[in-house]
């Protein structure tokens, strides 16, 4: 056996915008083990429910993570609505799904950019982020915020979006899709990109189940799990929904799955904005939450399944609120994917799980 | 005008932010805003950087990391606190694991408001910060008059 070396990776590292620390145990150039250390971003958000009432807390959940910001407010609102048995107007449900899918597009484009940067394609990184600005412009025009925009609240949706505006969004997305085709070609057909990703960081379907992986990371290993299949909210109105999966389980498959998911999201937005019903968008919640009332909901975030739990205590404040986020599920899968890889491949493999540390640590 | 003023290099560290400000800092470098046309370059090496951009609040875990990066940077250097959290804790100021803004650990020269920040406001901070950087450089030039200690004379 050759000598083992431990190389620290992070918390401040050029490929990751967020702090996470990994101790990489190397034998020559091969990674034998990876020991993650987290806690740099822990803030203790869940305990803030004691100081903010359930409507104010929406703004806190939005700030669990700046990338899946809308998704968190959506998931939390759904949970409280279940807790208080509030009916959400159909138009608000459609708008929520449309905005959630827009968030998925911007999140995946952001990830594609970081991925391009990880394997050294800086121009491609710039192009991905340029396309992403289209979605941010839509957000800014409608809500006033670019990344955190407080559009969702308990009981419905806060900004009225006219049918004309929705048609405008669809036109812009169609334009985006044209350019996106060229970019996805660079990811999927370029031979040097393939060399960096095909067969790297392989996870079998069995391992994916064993590590309870979620989201595109699991779907790329052949697990067809997607919370959108549960048909909650306006997802039930879709004519058909089949999650994107791949059997290959390597970095290339994860990239391909995410690339296709952007097209899928555009199709969902197109379909829903075509048949959105008119009417109210807000059903304001009134009163207090019953003591001992419990609610649990799940939501498919860009990175995978997120789980929300809330418990009432007879006041306007919650007794307990808990979020289980996709990256915390995927970390053990990441360690498995890193074992046996070459040291130079580490950044690419870490990025393919699309880590969101600020979600994980809250 | 000095080289530093024409092309300030930044290093970015995410304290305990929610990512909102981080992606906006990155967005400032990408084609729509394109900070690189002003010579601003993002680097991962503290020794190369002139401007330390911190997003997010300070907690016990990252306190030392922020301090270490700051100490590794060479004079003259400035610190930009990005977003409500880095300025004073933001929405998290009442959380048990947040001790407050960046200025509790290192001196801050420019504060950027907003939750999340907008790339435009980061630009404003960099422009204001570069002036401070220049002043610091001038002051340093006056105080540091050391010449290279070499000799060409034959001592024998």
CSV table of C-alpha atoms in Angstrom, one decimal, chain B residues 59-138:
chain,number,residue,atom,x,y,z
B,59,UNK,CA,-20.6,32.9,13.1
B,60,UNK,CA,-18.2,31.0,15.3
B,61,UNK,CA,-17.3,28.6,12.6
B,62,UNK,CA,-16.3,31.0,9.8
B,63,UNK,CA,-14.9,33.8,12.1
B,64,UNK,CA,-11.4,32.4,11.8
B,65,UNK,CA,-11.7,31.7,8.1
B,66,UNK,CA,-12.6,35.3,7.3
B,67,UNK,CA,-9.8,36.5,9.6
B,68,UNK,CA,-7.3,34.2,7.9
B,69,UNK,CA,-8.2,35.3,4.4
B,70,UNK,CA,-8.0,39.0,5.5
B,71,UNK,CA,-4.6,38.5,7.2
B,72,UNK,CA,-3.2,36.7,4.1
B,73,UNK,CA,-4.1,39.6,1.8
B,74,UNK,CA,-1.3,42.1,1.3
B,75,UNK,CA,-1.5,45.9,2.0
B,76,UNK,CA,-3.2,48.0,0.7
B,77,UNK,CA,-6.5,46.1,0.9
B,78,UNK,CA,-10.1,47.0,1.5
B,79,UNK,CA,-13.1,45.0,2.6
B,80,UNK,CA,-16.6,45.3,1.1
B,81,UNK,CA,-19.5,43.9,3.2
B,82,UNK,CA,-22.2,42.7,0.7
B,83,UNK,CA,-25.8,42.6,1.7
B,84,UNK,CA,-27.8,43.2,4.8
B,85,UNK,CA,-26.4,40.1,6.5
B,86,UNK,CA,-22.8,41.1,6.1
B,87,UNK,CA,-23.6,44.6,7.2
B,88,UNK,CA,-25.3,43.7,10.4
B,89,UNK,CA,-26.8,40.2,10.5
B,90,UNK,CA,-29.9,41.0,8.3
B,91,UNK,CA,-32.9,38.7,8.8
B,92,UNK,CA,-30.7,36.3,10.8
B,93,UNK,CA,-29.6,38.7,13.4
B,94,UNK,CA,-31.7,37.0,16.1
B,95,UNK,CA,-30.5,33.5,15.2
B,96,UNK,CA,-28.6,31.7,17.9
B,97,UNK,CA,-25.6,31.0,15.6
B,98,UNK,CA,-25.1,34.4,14.1
B,99,UNK,CA,-22.9,36.9,15.9
B,100,UNK,CA,-23.5,39.8,13.5
B,101,UNK,CA,-21.9,41.7,10.7
B,102,UNK,CA,-18.4,41.3,9.2
B,103,UNK,CA,-17.2,44.5,11.0
B,104,UNK,CA,-17.0,42.5,14.2
B,105,UNK,CA,-14.0,40.6,13.0
B,106,UNK,CA,-12.3,42.7,10.4
B,107,UNK,CA,-12.4,46.4,9.5
B,108,UNK,CA,-15.0,47.2,6.7
B,109,UNK,CA,-14.5,50.0,4.2
B,110,UNK,CA,-17.7,49.8,2.2
B,111,UNK,CA,-21.2,48.5,2.9
B,112,UNK,CA,-23.6,47.3,0.2
B,113,UNK,CA,-27.3,47.4,1.2
B,114,UNK,CA,-30.0,45.1,0.0
B,115,UNK,CA,-31.3,41.7,0.5
B,116,UNK,CA,-30.2,40.3,-1.9
B,117,UNK,CA,-27.9,43.0,-3.3
B,118,UNK,CA,-28.1,44.1,-6.9
B,119,UNK,CA,-25.0,43.9,-9.1
B,120,UNK,CA,-25.3,47.6,-9.7
B,121,UNK,CA,-24.9,48.4,-6.0
B,122,UNK,CA,-21.9,46.2,-5.8
B,123,UNK,CA,-20.4,48.3,-8.6
B,124,UNK,CA,-21.0,51.4,-6.6
B,125,UNK,CA,-19.2,49.9,-3.6
B,126,UNK,CA,-16.2,48.8,-5.8
B,127,UNK,CA,-16.0,52.3,-7.3
B,128,UNK,CA,-16.1,53.9,-3.8
B,129,UNK,CA,-13.7,51.3,-2.5
B,130,UNK,CA,-11.1,51.8,-5.2
B,131,UNK,CA,-10.8,55.5,-4.0
B,132,UNK,CA,-10.1,54.3,-0.4
B,133,UNK,CA,-7.7,51.7,-1.8
B,134,UNK,CA,-5.8,54.5,-3.6
B,135,UNK,CA,-5.6,56.6,-0.5
B,136,UNK,CA,-4.3,53.6,1.5
B,137,UNK,CA,-1.7,53.0,-1.2
B,138,UNK,CA,-0.5,56.6,-1.1
